[in-house]
PDB file of C-alpha atoms in Angstrom:
ATOM      1  CA  MET A   1      73.978 112.547 -37.695  1.00  0.00           C
ATOM      2  CA  ASN A   2      72.875 110.234 -34.890  1.00  0.00           C
ATOM      3  CA  LYS A   3      71.906 106.796 -36.158  1.00  0.00           C
ATOM      4  CA  VAL A   4      68.706 105.761 -34.382  1.00  0.00           C
ATOM      5  CA  LEU A   5      68.359 102.513 -36.339  1.00  0.00           C
ATOM      6  CA  GLU A   6      70.903 100.376 -38.165  1.00  0.00           C
ATOM      7  CA  VAL A   7      69.687  97.219 -39.885  1.00  0.00           C
ATOM      8  CA  ARG A   8      72.526  94.985 -41.002  1.00  0.00           C
ATOM      9  CA  ASN A   9      72.058  91.967 -43.275  1.00  0.00           C
ATOM     10  CA  LEU A  10      68.617  91.156 -41.866  1.00  0.00           C
ATOM     11  CA  LYS A  11      67.229  87.775 -42.892  1.00  0.00           C
ATOM     12  CA  THR A  12      63.757  86.481 -42.055  1.00  0.00           C
ATOM     13  CA  SER A  13      62.531  83.142 -43.360  1.00  0.00           C
ATOM     14  CA  PHE A  14      59.328  81.124 -43.172  1.00  0.00           C
ATOM     15  CA  PHE A  15      59.750  77.384 -42.731  1.00  0.00           C
ATOM     16  CA  THR A  16      56.828  75.637 -44.417  1.00  0.00           C
ATOM     17  CA  ALA A  17      56.023  72.082 -45.453  1.00  0.00           C
ATOM     18  CA  ARG A  18      56.812  73.087 -49.034  1.00  0.00           C
ATOM     19  CA  GLY A  19      60.217  74.540 -48.196  1.00  0.00           C
ATOM     20  CA  VAL A  20      61.890  77.680 -46.885  1.00  0.00           C
ATOM     21  CA  VAL A  21      60.632  81.090 -48.042  1.00  0.00           C
ATOM     22  CA  LYS A  22      63.188  83.896 -47.701  1.00  0.00           C
ATOM     23  CA  ALA A  23      60.785  86.771 -47.022  1.00  0.00           C
ATOM     24  CA  VAL A  24      63.538  89.227 -46.056  1.00  0.00           C
ATOM     25  CA  ASP A  25      66.863  88.396 -47.669  1.00  0.00           C
ATOM     26  CA  ASP A  26      70.014  90.241 -46.544  1.00  0.00           C
ATOM     27  CA  VAL A  27      68.441  93.682 -46.053  1.00  0.00           C
ATOM     28  CA  SER A  28      70.549  96.584 -44.737  1.00  0.00           C
ATOM     29  CA  PHE A  29      69.666 100.238 -44.149  1.00  0.00           C
ATOM     30  CA  SER A  30      70.017 102.929 -41.510  1.00  0.00           C
ATOM     31  CA  LEU A  31      67.900 105.768 -40.180  1.00  0.00           C
ATOM     32  CA  SER A  32      69.068 109.011 -38.569  1.00  0.00           C
ATOM     33  CA  LYS A  33      67.295 111.014 -35.873  1.00  0.00           C
ATOM     34  CA  GLY A  34      64.373 112.993 -37.313  1.00  0.00           C
ATOM     35  CA  GLU A  35      64.614 111.256 -40.709  1.00  0.00           C
ATOM     36  CA  THR A  36      61.833 109.560 -42.687  1.00  0.00           C
ATOM     37  CA  LEU A  37      62.678 106.484 -44.759  1.00  0.00           C
ATOM     38  CA  GLY A  38      60.134 105.378 -47.319  1.00  0.00           C
ATOM     39  CA  LEU A  39      60.011 101.617 -47.872  1.00  0.00           C
ATOM     40  CA  VAL A  40      58.198 100.981 -51.127  1.00  0.00           C
ATOM     41  CA  GLY A  41      57.425  97.903 -53.205  1.00  0.00           C
ATOM     42  CA  GLU A  42      54.624  95.758 -54.588  1.00  0.00           C
ATOM     43  CA  SER A  43      52.417  93.622 -52.351  1.00  0.00           C
ATOM     44  CA  GLY A  44      54.208  90.525 -51.097  1.00  0.00           C
ATOM     45  CA  CYS A  45      57.730  91.871 -51.567  1.00  0.00           C
ATOM     46  CA  GLY A  46      58.594  91.717 -47.845  1.00  0.00           C
ATOM     47  CA  LYS A  47      57.873  95.258 -46.600  1.00  0.00           C
ATOM     48  CA  SER A  48      55.528  94.294 -43.757  1.00  0.00           C
ATOM     49  CA  VAL A  49      57.677  91.289 -42.805  1.00  0.00           C
ATOM     50  CA  THR A  50      60.612  93.704 -42.494  1.00  0.00           C
ATOM     51  CA  ALA A  51      58.544  95.921 -40.180  1.00  0.00           C
ATOM     52  CA  MET A  52      57.413  92.955 -38.072  1.00  0.00           C
ATOM     53  CA  SER A  53      61.015  91.735 -37.915  1.00  0.00           C
ATOM     54  CA  LEU A  54      62.177  95.109 -36.577  1.00  0.00           C
ATOM     55  CA  THR A  55      59.618  94.913 -33.767  1.00  0.00           C
ATOM     56  CA  ARG A  56      60.275  91.193 -33.148  1.00  0.00           C
ATOM     57  CA  LEU A  57      56.635  90.325 -33.887  1.00  0.00           C
ATOM     58  CA  ILE A  58      57.260  87.556 -36.426  1.00  0.00           C
ATOM     59  CA  SER A  59      55.181  84.490 -35.561  1.00  0.00           C
ATOM     60  CA  PRO A  60      55.958  80.828 -36.395  1.00  0.00           C
ATOM     61  CA  PRO A  61      56.607  79.370 -38.898  1.00  0.00           C
ATOM     62  CA  GLY A  62      58.564  82.554 -39.541  1.00  0.00           C
ATOM     63  CA  ARG A  63      61.650  83.705 -37.683  1.00  0.00           C
ATOM     64  CA  VAL A  64      64.572  86.087 -38.022  1.00  0.00           C
ATOM     65  CA  VAL A  65      67.513  83.892 -38.976  1.00  0.00           C
ATOM     66  CA  GLY A  66      70.341  86.387 -39.340  1.00  0.00           C
ATOM     67  CA  GLY A  67      71.608  89.931 -39.138  1.00  0.00           C
ATOM     68  CA  GLN A  68      71.424  92.744 -36.612  1.00  0.00           C
ATOM     69  CA  ILE A  69      68.755  95.295 -35.666  1.00  0.00           C
ATOM     70  CA  LEU A  70      70.517  98.067 -33.762  1.00  0.00           C
ATOM     71  CA  LEU A  71      68.150 100.518 -32.051  1.00  0.00           C
ATOM     72  CA  ASN A  72      70.137 103.317 -30.411  1.00  0.00           C
ATOM     73  CA  GLY A  73      73.143 101.006 -30.553  1.00  0.00           C
ATOM     74  CA  HIS A  74      71.466  97.972 -28.915  1.00  0.00           C
ATOM     75  CA  ASP A  75      70.829  94.805 -30.916  1.00  0.00           C
ATOM     76  CA  LEU A  76      67.137  93.943 -30.515  1.00  0.00           C
ATOM     77  CA  LEU A  77      67.756  90.359 -31.599  1.00  0.00           C
ATOM     78  CA  GLY A  78      69.656  89.769 -28.360  1.00  0.00           C
ATOM     79  CA  PHE A  79      66.785  90.865 -26.119  1.00  0.00           C
ATOM     80  CA  SER A  80      64.392  88.525 -24.316  1.00  0.00           C
ATOM     81  CA  GLU A  81      60.645  88.744 -24.990  1.00  0.00           C
ATOM     82  CA  PRO A  82      59.935  90.564 -21.659  1.00  0.00           C
ATOM     83  CA  GLU A  83      62.633  93.109 -22.569  1.00  0.00           C
ATOM     84  CA  MET A  84      61.092  93.541 -26.031  1.00  0.00           C
ATOM     85  CA  ARG A  85      57.667  94.167 -24.482  1.00  0.00           C
ATOM     86  CA  ARG A  86      59.201  97.075 -22.555  1.00  0.00           C
ATOM     87  CA  ILE A  87      60.812  98.441 -25.718  1.00  0.00           C
ATOM     88  CA  ARG A  88      57.703  98.173 -27.926  1.00  0.00           C
ATOM     89  CA  GLY A  89      55.671 101.309 -27.386  1.00  0.00           C
ATOM     90  CA  SER A  90      58.299 103.139 -25.347  1.00  0.00           C
ATOM     91  CA  GLN A  91      61.194 103.183 -27.863  1.00  0.00           C
ATOM     92  CA  ILE A  92      59.744 101.725 -31.050  1.00  0.00           C
ATOM     93  CA  SER A  93      56.079 101.970 -32.054  1.00  0.00           C
ATOM     94  CA  MET A  94      54.030 100.797 -34.999  1.00  0.00           C
ATOM     95  CA  VAL A  95      50.932 102.098 -36.766  1.00  0.00           C
ATOM     96  CA  PHE A  96      49.150  99.269 -38.552  1.00  0.00           C
ATOM     97  CA  GLN A  97      47.287  99.268 -41.857  1.00  0.00           C
ATOM     98  CA  GLU A  98      43.803  98.503 -40.513  1.00  0.00           C
ATOM     99  CA  PRO A  99      42.958 100.121 -37.159  1.00  0.00           C
ATOM    100  CA  MET A 100      39.751  98.102 -36.696  1.00  0.00           C
ATOM    101  CA  THR A 101      41.796  94.914 -36.298  1.00  0.00           C
ATOM    102  CA  ALA A 102      44.390  96.610 -34.053  1.00  0.00           C
ATOM    103  CA  LEU A 103      41.906  98.307 -31.696  1.00  0.00           C
ATOM    104  CA  ASN A 104      39.836  96.373 -29.157  1.00  0.00           C
ATOM    105  CA  PRO A 105      36.170  96.849 -30.181  1.00  0.00           C
ATOM    106  CA  VAL A 106      34.795  96.589 -26.610  1.00  0.00           C
ATOM    107  CA  LEU A 107      37.066  99.140 -24.908  1.00  0.00           C
ATOM    108  CA  GLU A 108      36.944 102.949 -25.013  1.00  0.00           C
ATOM    109  CA  VAL A 109      39.700 104.339 -27.245  1.00  0.00           C
ATOM    110  CA  GLY A 110      40.958 106.603 -24.449  1.00  0.00           C
ATOM    111  CA  PHE A 111      41.291 103.594 -22.152  1.00  0.00           C
ATOM    112  CA  GLN A 112      43.304 101.747 -24.810  1.00  0.00           C
ATOM    113  CA  ILE A 113      45.717 104.667 -25.214  1.00  0.00           C
ATOM    114  CA  ALA A 114      45.985 105.066 -21.431  1.00  0.00           C
ATOM    115  CA  GLU A 115      46.820 101.355 -21.105  1.00  0.00           C
ATOM    116  CA  ALA A 116      49.904 101.942 -23.261  1.00  0.00           C
ATOM    117  CA  VAL A 117      51.074 104.587 -20.775  1.00  0.00           C
ATOM    118  CA  VAL A 118      50.404 102.367 -17.730  1.00  0.00           C
ATOM    119  CA  ALA A 119      52.321  99.495 -19.383  1.00  0.00           C
ATOM    120  CA  HIS A 120      55.499 101.552 -19.717  1.00  0.00           C
ATOM    121  CA  GLU A 121      55.466 104.231 -17.025  1.00  0.00           C
ATOM    122  CA  LYS A 122      54.754 104.415 -13.298  1.00  0.00           C
ATOM    123  CA  VAL A 123      51.789 106.770 -13.378  1.00  0.00           C
ATOM    124  CA  SER A 124      48.304 106.793 -11.894  1.00  0.00           C
ATOM    125  CA  ARG A 125      45.237 105.841 -13.940  1.00  0.00           C
ATOM    126  CA  LYS A 126      44.159 109.495 -13.858  1.00  0.00           C
ATOM    127  CA  GLN A 127      47.540 110.671 -15.180  1.00  0.00           C
ATOM    128  CA  ALA A 128      47.459 108.000 -17.888  1.00  0.00           C
ATOM    129  CA  TRP A 129      43.943 109.064 -18.942  1.00  0.00           C
ATOM    130  CA  ASP A 130      45.038 112.727 -19.088  1.00  0.00           C
ATOM    131  CA  ARG A 131      48.027 111.706 -21.228  1.00  0.00           C
ATOM    132  CA  ALA A 132      45.699 109.765 -23.537  1.00  0.00           C
ATOM    133  CA  VAL A 133      43.426 112.801 -23.991  1.00  0.00           C
ATOM    134  CA  GLU A 134      46.444 115.039 -24.606  1.00  0.00           C
ATOM    135  CA  SER A 135      47.796 112.583 -27.173  1.00  0.00           C
ATOM    136  CA  MET A 136      44.414 112.589 -28.959  1.00  0.00           C
ATOM    137  CA  ARG A 137      44.530 116.383 -29.000  1.00  0.00           C
ATOM    138  CA  ALA A 138      48.055 116.244 -30.494  1.00  0.00           C
ATOM    139  CA  VAL A 139      46.767 114.234 -33.467  1.00  0.00           C
ATOM    140  CA  SER A 140      43.989 116.781 -34.079  1.00  0.00           C
ATOM    141  CA  ILE A 141      41.030 114.753 -32.841  1.00  0.00           C
ATOM    142  CA  PRO A 142      38.316 117.323 -32.047  1.00  0.00           C
ATOM    143  CA  ASP A 143      36.858 117.393 -28.515  1.00  0.00           C
ATOM    144  CA  PRO A 144      39.309 114.717 -27.284  1.00  0.00           C
ATOM    145  CA  GLU A 145      37.825 114.574 -23.751  1.00  0.00           C
ATOM    146  CA  LYS A 146      34.530 113.396 -25.245  1.00  0.00           C
ATOM    147  CA  ARG A 147      36.016 111.266 -28.039  1.00  0.00           C
ATOM    148  CA  ALA A 148      38.235 109.392 -25.565  1.00  0.00           C
ATOM    149  CA  LYS A 149      35.059 107.744 -24.208  1.00  0.00           C
ATOM    150  CA  ASP A 150      33.989 106.512 -27.655  1.00  0.00           C
ATOM    151  CA  TYR A 151      34.378 102.935 -28.865  1.00  0.00           C
ATOM    152  CA  PRO A 152      36.222 102.234 -32.160  1.00  0.00           C
ATOM    153  CA  HIS A 153      33.002 101.626 -34.117  1.00  0.00           C
ATOM    154  CA  HIS A 154      31.795 105.127 -33.189  1.00  0.00           C
ATOM    155  CA  LEU A 155      34.681 106.676 -35.132  1.00  0.00           C
ATOM    156  CA  SER A 156      35.338 107.119 -38.852  1.00  0.00           C
ATOM    157  CA  GLY A 157      38.264 105.346 -40.522  1.00  0.00           C
ATOM    158  CA  GLY A 158      40.364 108.501 -40.464  1.00  0.00           C
ATOM    159  CA  MET A 159      39.631 109.100 -36.771  1.00  0.00           C
ATOM    160  CA  ARG A 160      40.480 105.494 -35.897  1.00  0.00           C
ATOM    161  CA  GLN A 161      43.814 105.879 -37.648  1.00  0.00           C
ATOM    162  CA  ARG A 162      44.445 109.077 -35.658  1.00  0.00           C
ATOM    163  CA  VAL A 163      43.722 107.100 -32.482  1.00  0.00           C
ATOM    164  CA  MET A 164      46.300 104.511 -33.567  1.00  0.00           C
ATOM    165  CA  ILE A 165      48.860 107.279 -34.131  1.00  0.00           C
ATOM    166  CA  ALA A 166      48.017 108.806 -30.726  1.00  0.00           C
ATOM    167  CA  MET A 167      48.551 105.387 -29.116  1.00  0.00           C
ATOM    168  CA  ALA A 168      51.846 104.869 -30.944  1.00  0.00           C
ATOM    169  CA  LEU A 169      53.227 108.243 -29.861  1.00  0.00           C
ATOM    170  CA  VAL A 170      51.844 108.608 -26.325  1.00  0.00           C
ATOM    171  CA  CYS A 171      55.071 107.283 -24.747  1.00  0.00           C
ATOM    172  CA  ARG A 172      57.296 109.360 -27.062  1.00  0.00           C
ATOM    173  CA  PRO A 173      59.215 106.580 -28.872  1.00  0.00           C
ATOM    174  CA  THR A 174      62.327 107.407 -30.888  1.00  0.00           C
ATOM    175  CA  LEU A 175      61.221 105.292 -33.884  1.00  0.00           C
ATOM    176  CA  LEU A 176      57.787 105.079 -35.496  1.00  0.00           C
ATOM    177  CA  ILE A 177      56.976 102.462 -38.146  1.00  0.00           C
ATOM    178  CA  ALA A 178      53.855 103.242 -40.189  1.00  0.00           C
ATOM    179  CA  ASP A 179      52.836 100.176 -42.205  1.00  0.00           C
ATOM    180  CA  GLU A 180      50.531 101.232 -45.069  1.00  0.00           C
ATOM    181  CA  PRO A 181      48.777 103.708 -42.720  1.00  0.00           C
ATOM    182  CA  THR A 182      46.546 105.229 -45.428  1.00  0.00           C
ATOM    183  CA  THR A 183      45.557 102.205 -47.541  1.00  0.00           C
ATOM    184  CA  ALA A 184      42.003 101.828 -46.189  1.00  0.00           C
ATOM    185  CA  LEU A 185      41.250 105.579 -46.351  1.00  0.00           C
ATOM    186  CA  ASP A 186      39.879 107.775 -49.107  1.00  0.00           C
ATOM    187  CA  VAL A 187      42.235 110.146 -50.914  1.00  0.00           C
ATOM    188  CA  THR A 188      41.357 113.283 -48.920  1.00  0.00           C
ATOM    189  CA  ILE A 189      41.836 111.546 -45.568  1.00  0.00           C
ATOM    190  CA  GLN A 190      45.062 109.918 -46.848  1.00  0.00           C
ATOM    191  CA  ALA A 191      46.565 113.357 -47.429  1.00  0.00           C
ATOM    192  CA  GLN A 192      45.515 114.512 -43.952  1.00  0.00           C
ATOM    193  CA  ILE A 193      47.064 111.465 -42.247  1.00  0.00           C
ATOM    194  CA  LEU A 194      50.337 111.852 -44.181  1.00  0.00           C
ATOM    195  CA  GLU A 195      50.490 115.542 -43.320  1.00  0.00           C
ATOM    196  CA  LEU A 196      49.804 114.690 -39.661  1.00  0.00           C
ATOM    197  CA  LEU A 197      52.569 112.056 -39.543  1.00  0.00           C
ATOM    198  CA  ASP A 198      55.068 114.450 -41.096  1.00  0.00           C
ATOM    199  CA  SER A 199      54.052 117.249 -38.721  1.00  0.00           C
ATOM    200  CA  LEU A 200      54.420 114.985 -35.665  1.00  0.00           C
ATOM    201  CA  ARG A 201      57.795 113.746 -36.918  1.00  0.00           C
ATOM    202  CA  ARG A 202      59.068 117.334 -37.026  1.00  0.00           C
ATOM    203  CA  GLN A 203      57.438 118.274 -33.730  1.00  0.00           C
ATOM    204  CA  TYR A 204      58.905 115.344 -31.767  1.00  0.00           C
ATOM    205  CA  ASN A 205      62.080 114.900 -33.864  1.00  0.00           C
ATOM    206  CA  LEU A 206      60.968 111.325 -34.574  1.00  0.00           C
ATOM    207  CA  SER A 207      62.637 108.856 -36.863  1.00  0.00           C
ATOM    208  CA  MET A 208      60.021 107.239 -39.088  1.00  0.00           C
ATOM    209  CA  ILE A 209      59.758 104.332 -41.517  1.00  0.00           C
ATOM    210  CA  LEU A 210      56.802 104.801 -43.865  1.00  0.00           C
ATOM    211  CA  ILE A 211      55.811 101.620 -45.709  1.00  0.00           C
ATOM    212  CA  SER A 212      53.674 101.755 -48.848  1.00  0.00           C
ATOM    213  CA  HIS A 213      53.161 100.192 -52.261  1.00  0.00           C
ATOM    214  CA  ASP A 214      52.340 103.700 -53.559  1.00  0.00           C
ATOM    215  CA  LEU A 215      55.371 105.736 -54.623  1.00  0.00           C
ATOM    216  CA  GLY A 216      53.218 108.893 -54.621  1.00  0.00           C
ATOM    217  CA  VAL A 217      52.501 108.427 -50.902  1.00  0.00           C
ATOM    218  CA  ILE A 218      56.193 107.882 -50.164  1.00  0.00           C
ATOM    219  CA  ALA A 219      57.253 110.934 -52.183  1.00  0.00           C
ATOM    220  CA  GLU A 220      55.017 113.172 -50.054  1.00  0.00           C
ATOM    221  CA  VAL A 221      57.007 112.816 -46.840  1.00  0.00           C
ATOM    222  CA  ALA A 222      60.152 110.678 -47.185  1.00  0.00           C
ATOM    223  CA  GLU A 223      63.651 112.121 -47.634  1.00  0.00           C
ATOM    224  CA  ASN A 224      65.061 108.722 -48.553  1.00  0.00           C
ATOM    225  CA  VAL A 225      63.443 105.837 -50.399  1.00  0.00           C
ATOM    226  CA  ALA A 226      64.275 102.129 -50.241  1.00  0.00           C
ATOM    227  CA  VAL A 227      62.760 100.032 -53.034  1.00  0.00           C
ATOM    228  CA  MET A 228      62.050  96.429 -52.090  1.00  0.00           C
ATOM    229  CA  TYR A 229      61.573  93.525 -54.473  1.00  0.00           C
ATOM    230  CA  ALA A 230      61.339  89.787 -53.669  1.00  0.00           C
ATOM    231  CA  GLY A 231      62.707  90.213 -50.157  1.00  0.00           C
ATOM    232  CA  ARG A 232      65.671  92.360 -51.138  1.00  0.00           C
ATOM    233  CA  LEU A 233      66.351  96.082 -51.268  1.00  0.00           C
ATOM    234  CA  SER A 234      66.928  96.732 -54.934  1.00  0.00           C
ATOM    235  CA  ARG A 235      67.672 100.425 -54.562  1.00  0.00           C
ATOM    236  CA  LEU A 236      68.268 102.984 -51.822  1.00  0.00           C
ATOM    237  CA  ALA A 237      67.724 106.486 -53.184  1.00  0.00           C
ATOM    238  CA  ARG A 238      68.523 109.729 -51.372  1.00  0.00           C
TER     239      ARG A 238
END
């Protein structure tokens, strides 16, 4: 099968006044087209730092200090920041744990999704808005034309997370990273969001990394499971 992502001996460390913390320590895994990898482990084990490393969003005092991140055969660690900005959203997208911190509270949600289109494609504002509405429809947001004009605080937690998924997928990336996408939601909405992610993965033949501390969540949708502990992958189960 086509390897969309190959992570080889990835190392990310944080350089603090009290010493060096190896948050991600020699991690390797790969992901094929259309496959879901579940990355599971307790809080603080390095799951989110791995995700942020893959998207090159690690902030000082942290930095990736070794390894390779091959997306469709190209090593992301060799790209400049302007090149990475073009890749984020168009080839690799991320759904964050808490949509209220990821969404701008003073902008309409449709505008925020449309902005992602404008950033990566040469389209008119009208075309971008239409794409945003269509993306909201794809994630089963009812009456998307009306909802696109809402602000984040007008929407429920589940709807905000659907908006985040719509934004992540509007430019049809090949890889989606979902970092604890259901943690802040109640159990019924959790199941709906997981079902939606799995449905969209099949529909668009996406590769997906689903990060969670809950093995039950991972078991719902992931074909393969990587167990992380203290910055290392302790087991890769298929």
